[in-house]
Tab-separated table of C-alpha atoms and ligand atoms in Angstrom:
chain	number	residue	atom	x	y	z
A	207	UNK	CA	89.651	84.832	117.167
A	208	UNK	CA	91.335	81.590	116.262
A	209	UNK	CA	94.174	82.560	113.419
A	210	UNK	CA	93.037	81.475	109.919
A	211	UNK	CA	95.836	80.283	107.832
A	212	UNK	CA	96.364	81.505	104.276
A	213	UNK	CA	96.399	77.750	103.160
A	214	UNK	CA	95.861	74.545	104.550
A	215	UNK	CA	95.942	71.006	103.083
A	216	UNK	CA	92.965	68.781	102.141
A	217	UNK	CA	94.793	65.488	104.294
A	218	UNK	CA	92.873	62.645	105.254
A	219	UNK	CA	92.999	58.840	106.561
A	220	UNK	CA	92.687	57.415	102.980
A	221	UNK	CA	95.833	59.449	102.288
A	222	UNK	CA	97.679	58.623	105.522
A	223	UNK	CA	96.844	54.677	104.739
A	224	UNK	CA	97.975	55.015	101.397
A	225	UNK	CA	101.419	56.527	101.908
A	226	UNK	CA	101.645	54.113	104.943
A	227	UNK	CA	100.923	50.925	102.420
A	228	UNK	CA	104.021	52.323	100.935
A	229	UNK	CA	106.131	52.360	103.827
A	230	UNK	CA	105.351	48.907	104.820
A	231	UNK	CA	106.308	47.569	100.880
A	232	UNK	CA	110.092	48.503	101.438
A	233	UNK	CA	109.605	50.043	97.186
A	234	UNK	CA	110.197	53.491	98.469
A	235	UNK	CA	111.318	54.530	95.413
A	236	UNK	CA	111.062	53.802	91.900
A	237	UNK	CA	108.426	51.315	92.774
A	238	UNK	CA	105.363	50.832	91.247
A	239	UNK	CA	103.420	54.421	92.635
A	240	UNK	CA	105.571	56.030	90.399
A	241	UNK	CA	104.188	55.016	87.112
A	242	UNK	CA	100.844	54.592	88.421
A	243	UNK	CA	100.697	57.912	89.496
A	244	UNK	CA	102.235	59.236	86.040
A	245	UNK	CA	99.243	57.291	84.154
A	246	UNK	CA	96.660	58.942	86.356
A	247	UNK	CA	98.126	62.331	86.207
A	248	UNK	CA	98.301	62.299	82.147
A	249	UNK	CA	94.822	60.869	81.956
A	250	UNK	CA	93.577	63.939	83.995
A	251	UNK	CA	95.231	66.710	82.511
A	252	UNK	CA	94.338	64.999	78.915
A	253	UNK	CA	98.217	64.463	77.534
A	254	UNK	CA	100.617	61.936	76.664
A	255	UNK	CA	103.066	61.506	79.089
A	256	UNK	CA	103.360	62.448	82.680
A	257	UNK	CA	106.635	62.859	83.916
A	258	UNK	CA	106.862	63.230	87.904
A	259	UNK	CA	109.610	65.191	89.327
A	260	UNK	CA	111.066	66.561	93.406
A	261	UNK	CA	109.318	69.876	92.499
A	262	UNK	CA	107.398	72.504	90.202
A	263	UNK	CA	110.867	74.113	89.818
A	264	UNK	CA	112.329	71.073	89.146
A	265	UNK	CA	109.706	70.704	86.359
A	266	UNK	CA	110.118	74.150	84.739
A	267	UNK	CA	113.968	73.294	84.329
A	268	UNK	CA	113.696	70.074	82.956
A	269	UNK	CA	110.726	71.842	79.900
A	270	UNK	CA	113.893	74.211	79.827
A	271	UNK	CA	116.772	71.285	79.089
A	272	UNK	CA	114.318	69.078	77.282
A	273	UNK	CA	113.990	71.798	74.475
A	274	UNK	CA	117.632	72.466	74.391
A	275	UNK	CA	117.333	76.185	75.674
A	276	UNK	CA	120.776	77.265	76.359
A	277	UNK	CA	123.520	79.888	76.653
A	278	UNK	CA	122.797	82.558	74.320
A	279	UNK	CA	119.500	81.980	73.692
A	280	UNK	CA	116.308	84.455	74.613
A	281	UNK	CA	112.713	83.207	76.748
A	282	UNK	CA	110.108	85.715	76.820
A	283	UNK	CA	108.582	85.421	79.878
A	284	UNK	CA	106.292	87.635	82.407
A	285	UNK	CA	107.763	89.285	86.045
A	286	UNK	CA	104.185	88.443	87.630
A	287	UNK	CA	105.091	85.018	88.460
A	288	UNK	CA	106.383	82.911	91.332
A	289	UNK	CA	110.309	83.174	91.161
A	290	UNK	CA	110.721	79.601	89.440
A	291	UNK	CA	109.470	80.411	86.225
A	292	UNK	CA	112.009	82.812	85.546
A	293	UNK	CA	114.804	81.362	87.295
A	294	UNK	CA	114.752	78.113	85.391
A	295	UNK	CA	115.423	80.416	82.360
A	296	UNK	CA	118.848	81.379	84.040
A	297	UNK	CA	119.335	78.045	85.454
A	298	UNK	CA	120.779	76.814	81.886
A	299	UNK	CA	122.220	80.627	81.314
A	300	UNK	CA	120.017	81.617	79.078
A	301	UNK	CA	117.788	84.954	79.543
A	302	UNK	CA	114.218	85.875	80.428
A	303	UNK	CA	112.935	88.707	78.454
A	304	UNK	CA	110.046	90.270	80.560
A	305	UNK	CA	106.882	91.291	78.878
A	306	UNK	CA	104.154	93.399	81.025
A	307	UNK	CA	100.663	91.300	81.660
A	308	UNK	CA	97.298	92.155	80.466
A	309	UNK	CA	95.806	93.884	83.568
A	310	UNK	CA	92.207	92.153	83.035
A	311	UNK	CA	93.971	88.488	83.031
A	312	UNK	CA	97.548	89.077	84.774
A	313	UNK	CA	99.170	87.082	82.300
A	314	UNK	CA	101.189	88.091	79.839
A	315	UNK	CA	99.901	90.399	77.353
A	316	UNK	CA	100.401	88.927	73.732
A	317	UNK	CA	99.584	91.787	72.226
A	318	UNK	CA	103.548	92.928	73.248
A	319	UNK	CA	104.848	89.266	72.872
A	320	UNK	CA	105.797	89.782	69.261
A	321	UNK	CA	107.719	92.990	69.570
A	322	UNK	CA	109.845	91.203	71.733
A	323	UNK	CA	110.810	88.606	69.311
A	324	UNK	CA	114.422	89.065	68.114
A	325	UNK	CA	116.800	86.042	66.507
A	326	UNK	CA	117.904	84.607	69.935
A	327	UNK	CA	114.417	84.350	71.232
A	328	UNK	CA	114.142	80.325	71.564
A	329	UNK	CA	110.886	79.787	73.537
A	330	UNK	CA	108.006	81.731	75.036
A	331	UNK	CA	107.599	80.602	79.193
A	332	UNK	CA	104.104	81.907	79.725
A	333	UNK	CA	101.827	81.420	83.432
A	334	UNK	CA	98.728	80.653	83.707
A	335	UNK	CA	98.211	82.980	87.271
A	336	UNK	CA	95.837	82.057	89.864
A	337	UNK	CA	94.369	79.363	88.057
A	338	UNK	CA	92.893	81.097	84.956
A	339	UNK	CA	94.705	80.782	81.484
A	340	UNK	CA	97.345	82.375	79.092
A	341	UNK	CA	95.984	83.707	76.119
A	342	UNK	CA	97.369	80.287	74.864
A	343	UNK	CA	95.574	80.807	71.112
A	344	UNK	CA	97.477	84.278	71.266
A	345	UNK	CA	100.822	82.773	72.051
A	346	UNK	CA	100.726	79.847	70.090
A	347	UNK	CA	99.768	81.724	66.774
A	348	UNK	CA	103.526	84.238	67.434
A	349	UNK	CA	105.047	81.040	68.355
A	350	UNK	CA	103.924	78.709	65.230
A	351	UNK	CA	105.037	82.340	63.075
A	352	UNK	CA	108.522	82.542	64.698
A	353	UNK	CA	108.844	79.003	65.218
A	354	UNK	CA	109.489	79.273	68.979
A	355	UNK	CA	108.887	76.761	71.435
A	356	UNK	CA	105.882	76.877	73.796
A	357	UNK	CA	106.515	76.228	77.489
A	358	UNK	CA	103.341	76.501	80.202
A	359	UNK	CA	103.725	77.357	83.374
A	360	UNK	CA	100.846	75.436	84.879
A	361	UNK	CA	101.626	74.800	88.522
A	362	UNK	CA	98.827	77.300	89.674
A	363	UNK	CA	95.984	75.873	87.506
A	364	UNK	CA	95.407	72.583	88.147
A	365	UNK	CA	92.297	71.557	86.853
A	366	UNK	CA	91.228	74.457	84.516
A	367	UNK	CA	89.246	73.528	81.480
A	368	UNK	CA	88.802	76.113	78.431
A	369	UNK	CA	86.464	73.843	76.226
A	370	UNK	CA	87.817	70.271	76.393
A	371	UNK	CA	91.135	71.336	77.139
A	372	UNK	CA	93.007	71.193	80.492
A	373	UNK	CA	95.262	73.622	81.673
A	374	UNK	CA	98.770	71.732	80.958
A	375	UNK	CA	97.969	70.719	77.376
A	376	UNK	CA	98.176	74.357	75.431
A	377	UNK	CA	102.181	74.193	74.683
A	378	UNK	CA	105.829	72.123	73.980
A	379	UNK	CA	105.332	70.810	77.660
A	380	UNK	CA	103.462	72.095	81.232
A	381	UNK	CA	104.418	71.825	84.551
A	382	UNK	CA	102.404	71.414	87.587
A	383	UNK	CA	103.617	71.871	91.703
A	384	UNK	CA	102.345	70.252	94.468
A	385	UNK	CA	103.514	71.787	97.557
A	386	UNK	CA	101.489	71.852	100.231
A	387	UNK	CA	98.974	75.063	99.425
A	388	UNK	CA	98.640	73.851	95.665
A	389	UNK	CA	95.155	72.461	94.460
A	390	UNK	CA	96.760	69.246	95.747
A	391	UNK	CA	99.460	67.890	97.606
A	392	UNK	CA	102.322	65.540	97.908
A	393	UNK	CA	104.763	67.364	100.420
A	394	UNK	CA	107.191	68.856	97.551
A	395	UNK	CA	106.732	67.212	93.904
A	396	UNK	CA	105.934	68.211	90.548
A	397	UNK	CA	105.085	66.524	87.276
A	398	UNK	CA	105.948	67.982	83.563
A	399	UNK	CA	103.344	66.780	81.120
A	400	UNK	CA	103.179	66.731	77.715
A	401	UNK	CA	102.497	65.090	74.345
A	402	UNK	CA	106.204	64.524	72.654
A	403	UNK	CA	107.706	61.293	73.534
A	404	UNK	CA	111.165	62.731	73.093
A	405	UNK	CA	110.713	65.274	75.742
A	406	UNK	CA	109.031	62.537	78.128
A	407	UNK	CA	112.114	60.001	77.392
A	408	UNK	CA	114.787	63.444	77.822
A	409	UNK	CA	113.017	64.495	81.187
A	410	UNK	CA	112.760	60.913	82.387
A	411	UNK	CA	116.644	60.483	81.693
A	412	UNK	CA	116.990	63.882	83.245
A	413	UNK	CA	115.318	63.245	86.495
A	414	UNK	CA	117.123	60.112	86.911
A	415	UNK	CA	121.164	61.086	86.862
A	416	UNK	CA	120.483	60.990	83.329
A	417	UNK	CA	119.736	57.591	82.858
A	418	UNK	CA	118.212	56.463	79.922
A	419	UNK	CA	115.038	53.907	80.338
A	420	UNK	CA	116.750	51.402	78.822
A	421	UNK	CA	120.483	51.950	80.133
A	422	UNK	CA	122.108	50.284	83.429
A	423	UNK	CA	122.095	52.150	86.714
A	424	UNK	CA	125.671	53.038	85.986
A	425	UNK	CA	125.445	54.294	82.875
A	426	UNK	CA	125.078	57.933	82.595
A	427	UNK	CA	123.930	59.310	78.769
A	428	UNK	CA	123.071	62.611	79.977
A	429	UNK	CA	123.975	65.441	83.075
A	430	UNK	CA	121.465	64.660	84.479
A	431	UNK	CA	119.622	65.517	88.328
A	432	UNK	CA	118.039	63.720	91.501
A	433	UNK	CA	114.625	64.965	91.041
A	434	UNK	CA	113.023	61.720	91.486
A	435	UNK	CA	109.259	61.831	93.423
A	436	UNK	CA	109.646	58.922	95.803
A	437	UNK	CA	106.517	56.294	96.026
A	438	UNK	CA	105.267	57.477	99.121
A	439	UNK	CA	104.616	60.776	97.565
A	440	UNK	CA	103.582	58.857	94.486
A	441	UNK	CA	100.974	57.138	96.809
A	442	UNK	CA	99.761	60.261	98.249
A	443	UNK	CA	99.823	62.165	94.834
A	444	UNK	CA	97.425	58.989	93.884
A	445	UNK	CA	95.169	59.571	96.304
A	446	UNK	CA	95.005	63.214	96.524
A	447	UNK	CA	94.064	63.163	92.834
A	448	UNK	CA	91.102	60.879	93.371
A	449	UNK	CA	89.204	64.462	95.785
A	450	UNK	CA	90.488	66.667	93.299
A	451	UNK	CA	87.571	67.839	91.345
A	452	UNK	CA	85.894	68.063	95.223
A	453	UNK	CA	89.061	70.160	96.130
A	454	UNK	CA	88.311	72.132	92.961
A	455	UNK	CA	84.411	72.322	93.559
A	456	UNK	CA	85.105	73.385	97.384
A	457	UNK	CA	87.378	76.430	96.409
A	458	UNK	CA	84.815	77.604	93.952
A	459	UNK	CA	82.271	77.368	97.007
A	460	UNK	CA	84.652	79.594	99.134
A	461	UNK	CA	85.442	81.911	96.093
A	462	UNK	CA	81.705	82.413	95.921
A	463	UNK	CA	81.319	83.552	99.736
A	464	UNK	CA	83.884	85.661	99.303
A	465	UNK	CA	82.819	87.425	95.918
A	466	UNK	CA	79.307	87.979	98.034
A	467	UNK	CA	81.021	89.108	101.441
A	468	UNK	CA	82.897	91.393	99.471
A	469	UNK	CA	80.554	92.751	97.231
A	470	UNK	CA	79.822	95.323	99.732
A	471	UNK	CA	83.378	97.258	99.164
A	472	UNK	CA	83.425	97.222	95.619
A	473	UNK	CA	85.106	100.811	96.134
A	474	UNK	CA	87.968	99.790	98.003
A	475	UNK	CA	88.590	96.464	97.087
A	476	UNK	CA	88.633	94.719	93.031
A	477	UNK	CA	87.444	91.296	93.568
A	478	UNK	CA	89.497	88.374	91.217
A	479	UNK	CA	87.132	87.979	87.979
A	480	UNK	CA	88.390	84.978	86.071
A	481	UNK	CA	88.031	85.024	82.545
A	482	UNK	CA	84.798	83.918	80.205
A	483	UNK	CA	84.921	81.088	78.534
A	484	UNK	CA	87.677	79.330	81.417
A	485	UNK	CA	85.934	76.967	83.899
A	486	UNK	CA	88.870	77.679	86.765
A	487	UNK	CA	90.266	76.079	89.301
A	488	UNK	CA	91.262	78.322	91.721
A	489	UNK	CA	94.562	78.461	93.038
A	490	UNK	CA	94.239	81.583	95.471
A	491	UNK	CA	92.060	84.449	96.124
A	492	UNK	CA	93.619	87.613	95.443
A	493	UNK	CA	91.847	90.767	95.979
A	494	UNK	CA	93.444	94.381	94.367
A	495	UNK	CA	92.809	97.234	96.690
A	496	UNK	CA	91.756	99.944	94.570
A	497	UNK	CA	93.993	102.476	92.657
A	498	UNK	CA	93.999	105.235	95.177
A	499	UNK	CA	96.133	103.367	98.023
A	500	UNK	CA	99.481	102.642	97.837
A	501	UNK	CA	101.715	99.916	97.957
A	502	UNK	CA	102.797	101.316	101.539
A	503	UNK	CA	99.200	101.317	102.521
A	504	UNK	CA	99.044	98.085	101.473
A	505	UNK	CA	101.779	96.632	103.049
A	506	UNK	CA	100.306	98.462	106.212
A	507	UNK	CA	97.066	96.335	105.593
A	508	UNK	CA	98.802	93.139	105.538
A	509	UNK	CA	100.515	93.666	108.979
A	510	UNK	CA	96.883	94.708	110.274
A	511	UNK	CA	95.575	91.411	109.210
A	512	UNK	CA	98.526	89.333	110.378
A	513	UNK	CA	97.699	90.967	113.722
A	514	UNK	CA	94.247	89.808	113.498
A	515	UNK	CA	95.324	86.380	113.172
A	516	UNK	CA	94.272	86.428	109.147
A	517	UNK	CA	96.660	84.851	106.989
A	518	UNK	CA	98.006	87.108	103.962
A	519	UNK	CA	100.690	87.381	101.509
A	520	UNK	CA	101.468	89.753	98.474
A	521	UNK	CA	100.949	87.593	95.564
A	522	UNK	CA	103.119	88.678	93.833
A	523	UNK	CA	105.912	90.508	94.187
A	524	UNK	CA	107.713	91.407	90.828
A	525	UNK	CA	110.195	89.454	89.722
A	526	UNK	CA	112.260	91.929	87.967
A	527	UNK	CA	112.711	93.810	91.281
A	528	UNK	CA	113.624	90.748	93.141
A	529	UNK	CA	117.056	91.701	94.450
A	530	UNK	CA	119.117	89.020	92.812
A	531	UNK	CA	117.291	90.199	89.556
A	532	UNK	CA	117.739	93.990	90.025
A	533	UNK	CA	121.807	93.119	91.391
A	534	UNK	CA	122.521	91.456	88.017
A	535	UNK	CA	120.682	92.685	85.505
A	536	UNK	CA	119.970	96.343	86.329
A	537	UNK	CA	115.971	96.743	86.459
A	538	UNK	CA	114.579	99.465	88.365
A	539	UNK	CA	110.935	100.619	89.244
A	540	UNK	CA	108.820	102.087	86.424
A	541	UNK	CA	110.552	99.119	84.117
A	542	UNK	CA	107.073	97.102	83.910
A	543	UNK	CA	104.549	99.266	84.924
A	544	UNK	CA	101.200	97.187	84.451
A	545	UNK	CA	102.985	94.437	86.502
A	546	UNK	CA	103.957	97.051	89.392
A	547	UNK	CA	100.648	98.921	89.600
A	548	UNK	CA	98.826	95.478	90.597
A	549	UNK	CA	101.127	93.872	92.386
A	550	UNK	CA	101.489	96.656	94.806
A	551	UNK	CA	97.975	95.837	95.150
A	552	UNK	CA	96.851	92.924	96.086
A	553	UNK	CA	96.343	90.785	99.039
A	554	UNK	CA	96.076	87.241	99.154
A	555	UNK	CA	93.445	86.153	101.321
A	556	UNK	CA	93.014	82.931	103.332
A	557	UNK	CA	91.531	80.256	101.006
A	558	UNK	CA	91.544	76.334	101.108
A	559	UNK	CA	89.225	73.939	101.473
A	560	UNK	CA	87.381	73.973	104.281
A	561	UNK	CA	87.156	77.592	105.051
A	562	UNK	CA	83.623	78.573	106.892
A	563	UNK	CA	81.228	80.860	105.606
A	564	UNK	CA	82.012	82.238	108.724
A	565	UNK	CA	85.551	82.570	108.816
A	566	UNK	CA	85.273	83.659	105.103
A	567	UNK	CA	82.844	86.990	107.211
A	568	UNK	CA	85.563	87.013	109.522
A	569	UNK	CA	88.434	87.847	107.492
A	570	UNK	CA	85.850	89.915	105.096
A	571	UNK	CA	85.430	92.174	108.342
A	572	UNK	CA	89.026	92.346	109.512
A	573	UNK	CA	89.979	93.507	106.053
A	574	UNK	CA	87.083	96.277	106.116
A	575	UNK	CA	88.614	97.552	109.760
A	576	UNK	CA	92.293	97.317	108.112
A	577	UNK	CA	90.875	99.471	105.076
A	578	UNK	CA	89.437	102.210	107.045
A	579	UNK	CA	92.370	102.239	109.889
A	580	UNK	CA	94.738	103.177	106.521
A	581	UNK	CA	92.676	106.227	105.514
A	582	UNK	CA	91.177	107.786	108.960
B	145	LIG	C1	104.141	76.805	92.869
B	145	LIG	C2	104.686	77.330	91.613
B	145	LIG	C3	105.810	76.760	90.997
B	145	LIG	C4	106.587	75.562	91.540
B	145	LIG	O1	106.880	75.598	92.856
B	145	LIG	P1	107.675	74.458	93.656
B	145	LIG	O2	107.708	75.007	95.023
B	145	LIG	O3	109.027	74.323	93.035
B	145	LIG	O4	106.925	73.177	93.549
B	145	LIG	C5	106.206	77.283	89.785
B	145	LIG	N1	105.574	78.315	89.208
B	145	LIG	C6	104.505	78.899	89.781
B	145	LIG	C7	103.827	80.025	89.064
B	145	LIG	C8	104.031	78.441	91.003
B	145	LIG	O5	102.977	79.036	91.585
């Protein structure tokens, strides 16, 4: 069997010409792709101002220095996330407070948000996971009551609509990623959106050595970064956004044939169920195995199915028990148990856009040999 990867991306020669056009203009960066691509991003995602940055990462911390989060000051947060959203917490010294998800959405459970809320706490850094939402009514109710600032991580739902509103526009500001097994691509690159024009002006000094708009090249207001996006990814992030609602309508084709392949093992295996109400974009498809097996058996799974040639990953791995988390601030096992329970569950599957129907069977019936080999 030919090896299916976990993610692939959607590149084609409309993309290739465009980032070539670039190359030939000698604006590499700064040029012209750069606010063109800003304008079409924040006319997507329905905000303001688009701010594009090196990275997702680089995104998260500039939402963090924008709001003047600091030393001192608290972010609840959730430890079922990519690393980045917490880390750009402790990038300006300040400190993530972990709240357990909601098992039905994997995103943070509001319900414990509040308890959490003590005089430091500054800003609530909540993920949309997968692709589906935040409880982002829940969170912005305890945040409007404690006058907190809103940060959304968005990098993993791209195109989600709840109502009218895209994924991106529910808080302060949103970031989205676009490394190469996002919903789309530019290489690295990121944007932060949002609707404030003091945040856009702050994160487009920030990016920029900390050059304000209207200042010389030399002249540095703020400490700034390098996280410029150069035009050629500009150009590609231009036309990659052009196929993304076919991107978005081809994953929900593949999450279909695998919700009916896998229908079939509904005792073993949880299916992702995205939330009423949330017209998703999916990210990734992330089964649970059920509660019986363990995380060893799990991790015994995913080496079966990298043997088979089937792309998997453990999406994701808590981030309180990553070791540079555990080394300085002391968590242990057992510390967020909702979070632990799934993610020494799941399995990320192989999903992009132009999976078969019958690589889709294929990997359906290399994960029903890898079940049974863990429990005969
Ligand atoms: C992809 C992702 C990011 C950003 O990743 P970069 O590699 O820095 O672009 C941030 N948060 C989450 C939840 C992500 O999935």
């Amino acid at each position: 069997m030919q090896a299916i990867p976990l993610s692939s991306p959607d590149i084609t020669e409309a993309d290739i010409e465009a980032v070539t056009q670039v190359l030939r203009s000698s604006a590499l960066s700064l040029g012209p792709k750069l606010p063109e691509f800003e304008k079409a991003f924040a006319a997507y995602t329905g905000v303001k101002h688009a701010v594009a940055v090196s990275s997702g990462t680089a995104a998260l911390h500039l939402c963090v220095r924008a709001l003047g989060i600091g030393e001192g000051d608290e972010v609840i947060t959730t430890p079922f996330s990519f690393i980045a959203s917490s880390n750009c917490i402790l990038f300006e010294r300040a400190t993530p407070v972990f709240i357990d998800i909601d098992p039905k959405t994997l995103c943070i459970d509001p319900a414990k948000v509040e308890k959490a809320v003590t005089k430091k706490t500054k800003a609530i850094l909540a993920v949309d996971v997968f692709g589906d939402l935040a409880d982002w009514e829940a969170l912005s109710a305890i945040a409007k009551k404690h006058r907190l600032s809103l940060i959304e991580d968005s990098c993993e739902s791209l195109g989600t609509k709840r109502g009218k509103r895209m994924a991106g526009s529910f808080a302060d500001c949103a970031t989205f990623a676009f490394y190469p097994n996002k919903q789309m691509t530019t290489g690295e690159g990121g944007v932060l959106v949002t609707d404030s024009s003091e945040i856009a002006t702050l994160a487009c000094a920030l990016r920029n050595q900390g050059r304000n708009v209207q200042g010389g090249w030399l002249a540095h207001e703020h400490l700034g970064y390098n996280y410029r996006l150069s035009d050629l990814q500009c150009a590609l992030g231009i036309s990659q956004l052009h196929r993304l609602p076919a991107f978005i309508r081809h994953r929900a084709e593949v999450a279909q044939m695998y919700a009916e392949a896998l229908a079939p093992f509904a005792d073993d295996v949880q299916i992702p169920v995205m939330q009423k109400g949330n017209d998703v974009s999916w990210f990734v498809y992330v089964i649970r195995l059920a509660e019986r097996f363990s995380q060893r058996q799990r991790d015994a799974l995913l080496a079966y199915l990298r043997s088979r040639g089937v792309g998997c990953q453990n999406y994701f791995p808590p981030i309180h028990l990553q070791p540079y988390y555990t080394k300085t601030f002391g968590y242990k096992p057992g510390d967020f148990p909702v979070t632990e329970s799934i993610a020494g569950r799941t399995v990320a599957l192989p999903f992009h856009n132009h999976l078969t129907k019958s690589q889709v069977l294929e990997v359906c019936s290399a994960l029903q040999e890898g079940i049974l080999s863990l429990t005969s």
